[in-house]
Amino acid sequence: MASRASATSATTSFQASVEGELDLEQVLRRLLEFVLQQIGPTNAVIFLPSKAGSFTVGGYVNYSFDKSSAETLLGHLADTAAPLIAERDEVFH
């Protein structure tokens, strides 16, 4: 039960941090900052649909790659992984 209470607390905390925010870029930034606070340093990316079946990078945190290799990797993931993950109904880790 402790993990459920912790998840509820984290959800409440995140909701409070984005409440009333209308700028998508700010919401994405706060989401990535929140993830980093919860799990520590990591690589993270948020893909947004750009047109039918296509995705673009909405935001990312780059912990272990230099900028040029990260951009190449993220572009590849946007073309290959994001469309497959978008079709899932369940949580994917």
PDB file of C-alpha atoms in Angstrom:
ATOM      1  CA  MET A   1       0.000   0.000   0.000  1.00  0.00           C
ATOM      2  CA  ALA A   2       2.916   2.372   0.611  1.00  0.00           C
ATOM      3  CA  SER A   3       3.759   2.483  -3.097  1.00  0.00           C
ATOM      4  CA  ARG A   4       0.159   3.433  -3.943  1.00  0.00           C
ATOM      5  CA  ALA A   5       0.270   6.275  -1.376  1.00  0.00           C
ATOM      6  CA  SER A   6       3.622   7.375  -2.783  1.00  0.00           C
ATOM      7  CA  ALA A   7       2.241   7.336  -6.338  1.00  0.00           C
ATOM      8  CA  THR A   8      -0.784   9.352  -5.229  1.00  0.00           C
ATOM      9  CA  SER A   9       1.480  11.868  -3.506  1.00  0.00           C
ATOM     10  CA  ALA A  10       3.687  12.150  -6.615  1.00  0.00           C
ATOM     11  CA  THR A  11       0.621  12.617  -8.822  1.00  0.00           C
ATOM     12  CA  THR A  12      -0.728  15.344  -6.538  1.00  0.00           C
ATOM     13  CA  SER A  13       2.667  17.051  -6.485  1.00  0.00           C
ATOM     14  CA  PHE A  14       2.952  17.000 -10.283  1.00  0.00           C
ATOM     15  CA  GLN A  15      -0.611  18.238 -10.760  1.00  0.00           C
ATOM     16  CA  ALA A  16       0.116  21.168  -8.449  1.00  0.00           C
ATOM     17  CA  SER A  17       3.245  22.060 -10.423  1.00  0.00           C
ATOM     18  CA  VAL A  18       1.396  22.298 -13.767  1.00  0.00           C
ATOM     19  CA  GLU A  19      -1.992  23.503 -12.561  1.00  0.00           C
ATOM     20  CA  GLY A  20      -3.173  26.409 -14.670  1.00  0.00           C
ATOM     21  CA  GLU A  21      -0.213  26.151 -17.072  1.00  0.00           C
ATOM     22  CA  LEU A  22      -1.305  26.759 -20.669  1.00  0.00           C
ATOM     23  CA  ASP A  23       2.075  26.688 -22.401  1.00  0.00           C
ATOM     24  CA  LEU A  24       2.830  23.152 -23.641  1.00  0.00           C
ATOM     25  CA  GLU A  25       6.582  23.788 -23.611  1.00  0.00           C
ATOM     26  CA  GLN A  26       6.427  24.729 -19.917  1.00  0.00           C
ATOM     27  CA  VAL A  27       4.356  21.640 -19.092  1.00  0.00           C
ATOM     28  CA  LEU A  28       6.890  19.407 -20.878  1.00  0.00           C
ATOM     29  CA  ARG A  29       9.782  21.111 -19.086  1.00  0.00           C
ATOM     30  CA  ARG A  30       8.092  20.667 -15.711  1.00  0.00           C
ATOM     31  CA  LEU A  31       7.306  17.038 -16.499  1.00  0.00           C
ATOM     32  CA  LEU A  32      10.940  16.282 -17.299  1.00  0.00           C
ATOM     33  CA  GLU A  33      12.120  18.162 -14.187  1.00  0.00           C
ATOM     34  CA  PHE A  34       9.628  16.157 -12.114  1.00  0.00           C
ATOM     35  CA  VAL A  35      10.867  12.853 -13.584  1.00  0.00           C
ATOM     36  CA  LEU A  36      14.448  13.798 -12.765  1.00  0.00           C
ATOM     37  CA  GLN A  37      13.480  14.605  -9.172  1.00  0.00           C
ATOM     38  CA  GLN A  38      11.750  11.231  -8.832  1.00  0.00           C
ATOM     39  CA  ILE A  39      14.315   8.919 -10.436  1.00  0.00           C
ATOM     40  CA  GLY A  40      17.570  10.861 -10.652  1.00  0.00           C
ATOM     41  CA  PRO A  41      19.805  11.565 -13.651  1.00  0.00           C
ATOM     42  CA  THR A  42      18.556   9.867 -16.807  1.00  0.00           C
ATOM     43  CA  ASN A  43      17.971  10.261 -20.504  1.00  0.00           C
ATOM     44  CA  ALA A  44      14.330  11.054 -21.204  1.00  0.00           C
ATOM     45  CA  VAL A  45      12.357  12.128 -24.250  1.00  0.00           C
ATOM     46  CA  ILE A  46       8.781  13.160 -24.920  1.00  0.00           C
ATOM     47  CA  PHE A  47       7.497  12.531 -28.427  1.00  0.00           C
ATOM     48  CA  LEU A  48       4.533  14.488 -29.796  1.00  0.00           C
ATOM     49  CA  PRO A  49       2.489  13.553 -32.855  1.00  0.00           C
ATOM     50  CA  SER A  50       3.288  15.917 -35.717  1.00  0.00           C
ATOM     51  CA  LYS A  51       1.175  14.454 -38.532  1.00  0.00           C
ATOM     52  CA  ALA A  52      -0.513  11.146 -39.328  1.00  0.00           C
ATOM     53  CA  GLY A  53       1.812   8.408 -38.065  1.00  0.00           C
ATOM     54  CA  SER A  54       4.737  10.784 -37.552  1.00  0.00           C
ATOM     55  CA  PHE A  55       6.275  12.082 -34.337  1.00  0.00           C
ATOM     56  CA  THR A  56       8.642  14.844 -33.310  1.00  0.00           C
ATOM     57  CA  VAL A  57      10.641  15.482 -30.151  1.00  0.00           C
ATOM     58  CA  GLY A  58       8.637  17.655 -27.767  1.00  0.00           C
ATOM     59  CA  GLY A  59      11.354  17.789 -25.132  1.00  0.00           C
ATOM     60  CA  TYR A  60      14.301  15.808 -23.858  1.00  0.00           C
ATOM     61  CA  VAL A  61      16.837  15.542 -21.071  1.00  0.00           C
ATOM     62  CA  ASN A  62      20.264  14.443 -22.243  1.00  0.00           C
ATOM     63  CA  TYR A  63      22.349  13.005 -19.403  1.00  0.00           C
ATOM     64  CA  SER A  64      24.843  10.689 -21.096  1.00  0.00           C
ATOM     65  CA  PHE A  65      25.162  11.660 -24.777  1.00  0.00           C
ATOM     66  CA  ASP A  66      26.780  14.608 -26.493  1.00  0.00           C
ATOM     67  CA  LYS A  67      24.292  16.856 -28.282  1.00  0.00           C
ATOM     68  CA  SER A  68      24.997  15.666 -31.836  1.00  0.00           C
ATOM     69  CA  SER A  69      24.662  11.945 -31.045  1.00  0.00           C
ATOM     70  CA  ALA A  70      21.563  12.584 -28.912  1.00  0.00           C
ATOM     71  CA  GLU A  71      19.828  14.406 -31.784  1.00  0.00           C
ATOM     72  CA  THR A  72      20.575  11.531 -34.167  1.00  0.00           C
ATOM     73  CA  LEU A  73      19.292   8.954 -31.674  1.00  0.00           C
ATOM     74  CA  LEU A  74      16.156  10.953 -30.872  1.00  0.00           C
ATOM     75  CA  GLY A  75      15.344  11.396 -34.553  1.00  0.00           C
ATOM     76  CA  HIS A  76      15.671   7.657 -35.078  1.00  0.00           C
ATOM     77  CA  LEU A  77      13.454   6.909 -32.052  1.00  0.00           C
ATOM     78  CA  ALA A  78      10.844   9.393 -33.301  1.00  0.00           C
ATOM     79  CA  ASP A  79      10.707   7.518 -36.616  1.00  0.00           C
ATOM     80  CA  THR A  80      10.780   3.960 -35.267  1.00  0.00           C
ATOM     81  CA  ALA A  81       9.912   3.569 -31.576  1.00  0.00           C
ATOM     82  CA  ALA A  82       7.364   6.342 -31.010  1.00  0.00           C
ATOM     83  CA  PRO A  83       4.823   5.039 -33.580  1.00  0.00           C
ATOM     84  CA  LEU A  84       4.994   1.521 -32.074  1.00  0.00           C
ATOM     85  CA  ILE A  85       4.647   2.752 -28.491  1.00  0.00           C
ATOM     86  CA  ALA A  86       1.790   5.100 -29.422  1.00  0.00           C
ATOM     87  CA  GLU A  87      -0.331   2.107 -30.420  1.00  0.00           C
ATOM     88  CA  ARG A  88      -0.087   0.526 -26.931  1.00  0.00           C
ATOM     89  CA  ASP A  89      -2.891   0.912 -24.419  1.00  0.00           C
ATOM     90  CA  GLU A  90      -0.859  -0.248 -21.417  1.00  0.00           C
ATOM     91  CA  VAL A  91       2.142   1.255 -19.620  1.00  0.00           C
ATOM     92  CA  PHE A  92       5.398   0.438 -21.378  1.00  0.00           C
ATOM     93  CA  HIS A  93       8.797   0.387 -19.664  1.00  0.00           C
TER      94      HIS A  93
END
